Amino acid sequence: MDLQLEGKRVLVTGSSTGIGECIAQVLAREGALVAVHGREQARTNKVAEGIVAKGGKAFAVTGDLATDEGAQQVADLAVTALNDVDILINNAGIYSNSGWMDTTAKDWAHIYNVNVVSMVRLIRHLVPRMKKLGWGRIIQIASGEAMQPFPQMPDYAATKAVNVNMTVSLAKELAGTGITVNTISPGVIVNDNIKKFFLDAAKQRGWGTDWVDIEKHMLSEWVGTLAGHLGKVEDVANLVAFVVSPLADYINAANFRVDGGSFL
């Protein structure tokens, strides 16, 4: 299927690793021009160079989206590198394995700034440009925890619920402009960071060090899936590619779960 993404200009935040990296790679394979974003120059360059080495078109842009100045820098660099932005993938975010009693009010404010206000900053910078173009796509990467939070990481889950809510509000704000706004909510997706997270948890729970055994414990004791396995970064990236394509014009204000049926 031709997704008609050839020449579309995309900024993927938090794409120097994990799900964001895979999204950037998949969109580049579909012919999009991709601005790879990260906070560390070397790692961001490596991802962009890897895409170019495989025949794609990618540019590295760095900046801290948790500040007004950093977000302005990222938006300006992306617009300059791509000659405008048609598609914004708001993927950058943070989390920590903390509970209610060891998460301070300051922690809540910090994660809200990174996971919510950073998205707002880029939306405000780039939506006016999309309006002039008469076409655009915005994707917010949320989480299944937006709907069914765990006892731990309450601050993270709350920010993901906000991401879902802001998508609907923004989609209504942009009705009739040619710009669609959608949320994609992954479940447990195995990337390097998540793997490290659960390897550490496995040590505490005595699950051993073999990943196959650890995944079985996770599925039976932590987060089961109807699919019978955990997700891959490609599972999210492939859906993103379709939803941002011109083929998805009638999809708007939606929240797509990519969780193998773990959140019902």
Short mmCIF file of C-alpha atoms in Angstrom, two decimals:
data_model
loop_
_atom_site.label_atom_id
_atom_site.label_comp_id
_atom_site.label_asym_id
_atom_site.label_seq_id
_atom_site.Cartn_x
_atom_site.Cartn_y
_atom_site.Cartn_z
CA MET A 1 0.00 0.00 0.00
CA ASP A 2 1.30 3.43 -0.94
CA LEU A 3 0.76 5.67 2.07
CA GLN A 4 1.40 8.79 -0.05
CA LEU A 5 3.99 10.07 2.42
CA GLU A 6 6.62 10.80 -0.20
CA GLY A 7 7.99 14.28 0.49
CA LYS A 8 5.92 14.89 3.62
CA ARG A 9 7.93 16.78 6.25
CA VAL A 10 7.89 15.28 9.73
CA LEU A 11 9.20 16.24 13.16
CA VAL A 12 9.35 13.29 15.55
CA THR A 13 10.18 14.41 19.07
CA GLY A 14 12.13 12.08 21.32
CA SER A 15 13.25 10.05 18.31
CA SER A 16 16.88 9.46 19.26
CA THR A 17 15.82 6.18 20.90
CA GLY A 18 12.92 3.79 21.48
CA ILE A 19 9.49 4.14 19.89
CA GLY A 20 10.32 7.56 18.47
CA GLU A 21 13.40 6.23 16.70
CA CYS A 22 11.37 3.48 15.04
CA ILE A 23 8.66 5.95 14.01
CA ALA A 24 11.31 8.12 12.34
CA GLN A 25 12.77 5.11 10.54
CA VAL A 26 9.41 3.83 9.28
CA LEU A 27 8.29 7.25 8.03
CA ALA A 28 11.62 7.76 6.25
CA ARG A 29 11.19 4.38 4.54
CA GLU A 30 7.82 5.63 3.30
CA GLY A 31 9.54 8.59 1.66
CA ALA A 32 9.00 11.28 4.28
CA LEU A 33 11.65 13.84 5.17
CA VAL A 34 12.24 13.39 8.89
CA ALA A 35 13.64 15.67 11.57
CA VAL A 36 15.03 13.38 14.27
CA HIS A 37 14.89 15.08 17.66
CA GLY A 38 16.79 14.42 20.86
CA ARG A 39 18.59 16.23 23.64
CA GLU A 40 21.98 14.57 23.06
CA GLN A 41 23.64 15.61 19.81
CA ALA A 42 25.74 12.47 19.25
CA ARG A 43 22.88 10.01 19.75
CA THR A 44 20.49 12.10 17.65
CA ASN A 45 23.05 12.37 14.84
CA LYS A 46 23.55 8.60 14.91
CA VAL A 47 19.85 7.91 14.32
CA ALA A 48 19.63 10.47 11.50
CA GLU A 49 22.80 9.14 9.89
CA GLY A 50 21.46 5.58 10.11
CA ILE A 51 18.32 6.62 8.22
CA VAL A 52 20.37 8.36 5.52
CA ALA A 53 22.65 5.33 5.19
CA LYS A 54 19.57 3.26 4.28
CA GLY A 55 18.48 5.71 1.59
CA GLY A 56 16.15 7.89 3.65
CA LYS A 57 16.17 11.62 4.23
CA ALA A 58 16.72 12.73 7.81
CA PHE A 59 18.12 15.64 9.76
CA ALA A 60 19.15 15.85 13.41
CA VAL A 61 17.66 18.60 15.58
CA THR A 62 18.42 18.99 19.27
CA GLY A 63 16.89 20.97 22.08
CA ASP A 64 15.19 20.69 25.46
CA LEU A 65 11.44 20.81 24.92
CA ALA A 66 10.91 21.38 28.65
CA THR A 67 11.89 25.03 28.16
CA ASP A 68 10.35 27.72 25.97
CA GLU A 69 13.74 28.49 24.47
CA GLY A 70 14.52 24.85 23.74
CA ALA A 71 11.15 24.23 22.07
CA GLN A 72 11.57 27.34 19.94
CA GLN A 73 15.00 26.09 18.92
CA VAL A 74 13.68 22.67 17.92
CA ALA A 75 10.79 24.13 15.93
CA ASP A 76 13.08 26.58 14.13
CA LEU A 77 15.68 23.92 13.33
CA ALA A 78 13.03 21.53 12.01
CA VAL A 79 11.38 24.19 9.83
CA THR A 80 14.77 25.23 8.43
CA ALA A 81 15.95 21.66 7.78
CA LEU A 82 12.68 20.49 6.23
CA ASN A 83 11.52 23.78 4.69
CA ASP A 84 8.36 23.55 6.88
CA VAL A 85 6.59 20.86 8.89
CA ASP A 86 3.52 18.95 7.71
CA ILE A 87 3.44 16.33 10.46
CA LEU A 88 4.22 16.63 14.18
CA ILE A 89 4.68 13.47 16.25
CA ASN A 90 4.65 14.49 19.92
CA ASN A 91 6.47 11.48 21.32
CA ALA A 92 9.03 12.87 23.79
CA GLY A 93 8.30 12.10 27.43
CA ILE A 94 9.66 10.76 30.69
CA TYR A 95 8.62 8.38 33.46
CA SER A 96 10.05 6.93 36.65
CA ASN A 97 9.16 3.86 38.67
CA SER A 98 7.86 5.74 41.70
CA GLY A 99 4.74 5.46 43.82
CA TRP A 100 2.34 7.89 45.44
CA MET A 101 4.31 8.36 48.64
CA ASP A 102 7.71 8.84 47.01
CA THR A 103 6.53 11.20 44.26
CA THR A 104 6.64 14.80 45.43
CA ALA A 105 4.54 17.72 44.27
CA LYS A 106 7.67 19.02 42.55
CA ASP A 107 7.98 15.69 40.69
CA TRP A 108 4.37 16.02 39.52
CA ALA A 109 4.99 19.53 38.23
CA HIS A 110 8.18 18.48 36.44
CA ILE A 111 6.68 15.52 34.61
CA TYR A 112 3.64 17.60 33.64
CA ASN A 113 5.95 20.17 32.08
CA VAL A 114 7.88 17.54 30.13
CA ASN A 115 4.99 15.29 29.08
CA VAL A 116 2.26 17.88 28.50
CA VAL A 117 3.52 21.46 28.24
CA SER A 118 6.34 20.44 25.88
CA MET A 119 3.68 19.17 23.46
CA VAL A 120 1.77 22.42 23.84
CA ARG A 121 4.89 24.43 23.03
CA LEU A 122 5.43 22.68 19.71
CA ILE A 123 1.74 22.75 18.82
CA ARG A 124 1.72 26.52 19.28
CA HIS A 125 4.84 26.90 17.13
CA LEU A 126 3.84 24.61 14.28
CA VAL A 127 0.02 24.65 13.98
CA PRO A 128 -0.08 28.18 12.48
CA ARG A 129 2.26 26.96 9.75
CA MET A 130 0.08 23.91 9.08
CA LYS A 131 -2.98 26.16 8.83
CA LYS A 132 -1.28 28.15 6.07
CA LEU A 133 -0.44 24.93 4.26
CA GLY A 134 -4.06 23.78 4.56
CA TRP A 135 -3.02 20.27 5.63
CA GLY A 136 -1.35 18.69 8.62
CA ARG A 137 -1.17 15.82 11.04
CA ILE A 138 -0.52 15.82 14.78
CA ILE A 139 -0.04 12.64 16.79
CA GLN A 140 0.21 12.56 20.57
CA ILE A 141 1.89 9.44 21.92
CA ALA A 142 0.09 8.63 25.19
CA SER A 143 -0.20 5.28 27.01
CA GLY A 144 -2.70 2.63 28.00
CA GLU A 145 -2.19 3.98 31.52
CA ALA A 146 -4.23 7.00 30.50
CA MET A 147 -7.30 4.77 30.78
CA GLN A 148 -6.18 2.12 33.29
CA PRO A 149 -3.35 3.41 35.52
CA PHE A 150 -1.18 1.16 37.64
CA PRO A 151 -0.72 1.92 41.36
CA GLN A 152 2.84 3.04 40.62
CA MET A 153 3.81 5.99 38.38
CA PRO A 154 0.61 7.97 39.09
CA ASP A 155 2.18 11.21 37.87
CA TYR A 156 3.07 9.63 34.52
CA ALA A 157 -0.40 8.11 34.06
CA ALA A 158 -2.05 11.43 34.79
CA THR A 159 0.00 13.21 32.10
CA LYS A 160 -0.96 10.54 29.56
CA ALA A 161 -4.63 11.08 30.36
CA VAL A 162 -4.08 14.77 29.69
CA ASN A 163 -2.52 13.92 26.31
CA VAL A 164 -5.68 12.05 25.32
CA ASN A 165 -7.90 14.91 26.47
CA MET A 166 -5.90 17.64 24.74
CA THR A 167 -6.04 15.72 21.46
CA VAL A 168 -9.84 15.92 21.37
CA SER A 169 -9.87 19.60 22.29
CA LEU A 170 -7.25 20.48 19.66
CA ALA A 171 -9.01 18.44 16.97
CA LYS A 172 -12.19 20.44 17.62
CA GLU A 173 -10.21 23.69 17.56
CA LEU A 174 -8.77 22.76 14.14
CA ALA A 175 -12.00 21.49 12.59
CA GLY A 176 -12.17 22.28 8.88
CA THR A 177 -8.50 23.29 8.57
CA GLY A 178 -7.24 20.08 6.96
CA ILE A 179 -5.31 19.23 10.11
CA THR A 180 -6.17 16.07 12.04
CA VAL A 181 -5.12 15.31 15.61
CA ASN A 182 -5.04 11.79 17.03
CA THR A 183 -3.65 9.89 20.00
CA ILE A 184 -1.83 6.58 19.93
CA SER A 185 -1.67 4.79 23.28
CA PRO A 186 0.88 1.99 23.48
CA GLY A 187 0.80 -0.72 26.11
CA VAL A 188 4.05 -2.35 27.20
CA ILE A 189 6.35 -1.97 24.20
CA VAL A 190 9.77 -3.58 24.52
CA ASN A 191 12.54 -1.11 23.75
CA ASP A 192 15.92 -0.65 25.43
CA ASN A 193 14.58 1.56 28.22
CA ILE A 194 11.61 -0.67 28.99
CA LYS A 195 13.80 -3.76 28.88
CA LYS A 196 16.17 -2.22 31.43
CA PHE A 197 13.19 -1.19 33.57
CA PHE A 198 11.87 -4.75 33.74
CA LEU A 199 15.31 -6.31 34.13
CA ASP A 200 15.69 -4.20 37.27
CA ALA A 201 12.22 -5.23 38.42
CA ALA A 202 13.09 -8.88 37.75
CA LYS A 203 16.05 -8.68 40.12
CA GLN A 204 13.80 -7.37 42.89
CA ARG A 205 11.23 -10.10 42.29
CA GLY A 206 13.65 -12.97 41.76
CA TRP A 207 12.59 -13.67 38.18
CA GLY A 208 16.12 -14.39 37.03
CA THR A 209 18.00 -12.77 34.15
CA ASP A 210 16.72 -14.64 31.09
CA TRP A 211 14.48 -12.31 29.08
CA VAL A 212 12.15 -15.09 27.89
CA ASP A 213 11.46 -16.08 31.51
CA ILE A 214 11.09 -12.44 32.57
CA GLU A 215 8.52 -11.80 29.83
CA LYS A 216 6.51 -14.83 30.97
CA HIS A 217 6.49 -13.48 34.55
CA MET A 218 5.48 -10.02 33.30
CA LEU A 219 2.59 -11.44 31.31
CA SER A 220 1.32 -13.58 34.18
CA GLU A 221 2.00 -11.29 37.15
CA TRP A 222 2.17 -7.72 35.86
CA VAL A 223 0.40 -6.95 32.59
CA GLY A 224 -1.20 -9.73 30.61
CA THR A 225 -2.14 -9.39 26.95
CA LEU A 226 -4.71 -11.18 24.84
CA ALA A 227 -2.00 -11.43 22.18
CA GLY A 228 0.09 -13.55 24.54
CA HIS A 229 3.24 -11.49 24.09
CA LEU A 230 4.55 -7.98 24.57
CA GLY A 231 4.66 -5.36 21.84
CA LYS A 232 7.45 -4.23 19.53
CA VAL A 233 8.30 -0.66 18.57
CA GLU A 234 7.27 -1.50 15.00
CA ASP A 235 3.73 -2.19 16.21
CA VAL A 236 3.39 1.47 17.16
CA ALA A 237 5.38 2.93 14.27
CA ASN A 238 3.38 1.12 11.59
CA LEU A 239 0.11 2.50 12.95
CA VAL A 240 1.55 6.00 13.18
CA ALA A 241 2.56 5.82 9.53
CA PHE A 242 -1.00 5.07 8.45
CA VAL A 243 -2.72 7.61 10.70
CA VAL A 244 -0.48 10.48 9.52
CA SER A 245 -0.95 9.56 5.86
CA PRO A 246 -3.33 11.27 3.44
CA LEU A 247 -5.25 7.98 3.40
CA ALA A 248 -6.41 8.69 6.97
CA ASP A 249 -8.24 11.96 6.26
CA TYR A 250 -11.43 10.76 7.98
CA ILE A 251 -9.66 9.73 11.20
CA ASN A 252 -9.71 12.57 13.72
CA ALA A 253 -9.80 13.01 17.53
CA ALA A 254 -9.35 9.25 17.94
CA ASN A 255 -7.35 7.30 20.53
CA PHE A 256 -5.80 4.10 19.19
CA ARG A 257 -4.65 1.46 21.68
CA VAL A 258 -1.64 -0.62 20.68
CA ASP A 259 -1.46 -2.95 23.67
CA GLY A 260 -2.26 -6.48 22.59
CA GLY A 261 -5.53 -6.28 24.52
CA SER A 262 -3.96 -5.59 27.90
CA PHE A 263 -6.17 -2.57 28.65
CA LEU A 264 -9.84 -3.46 28.20
#
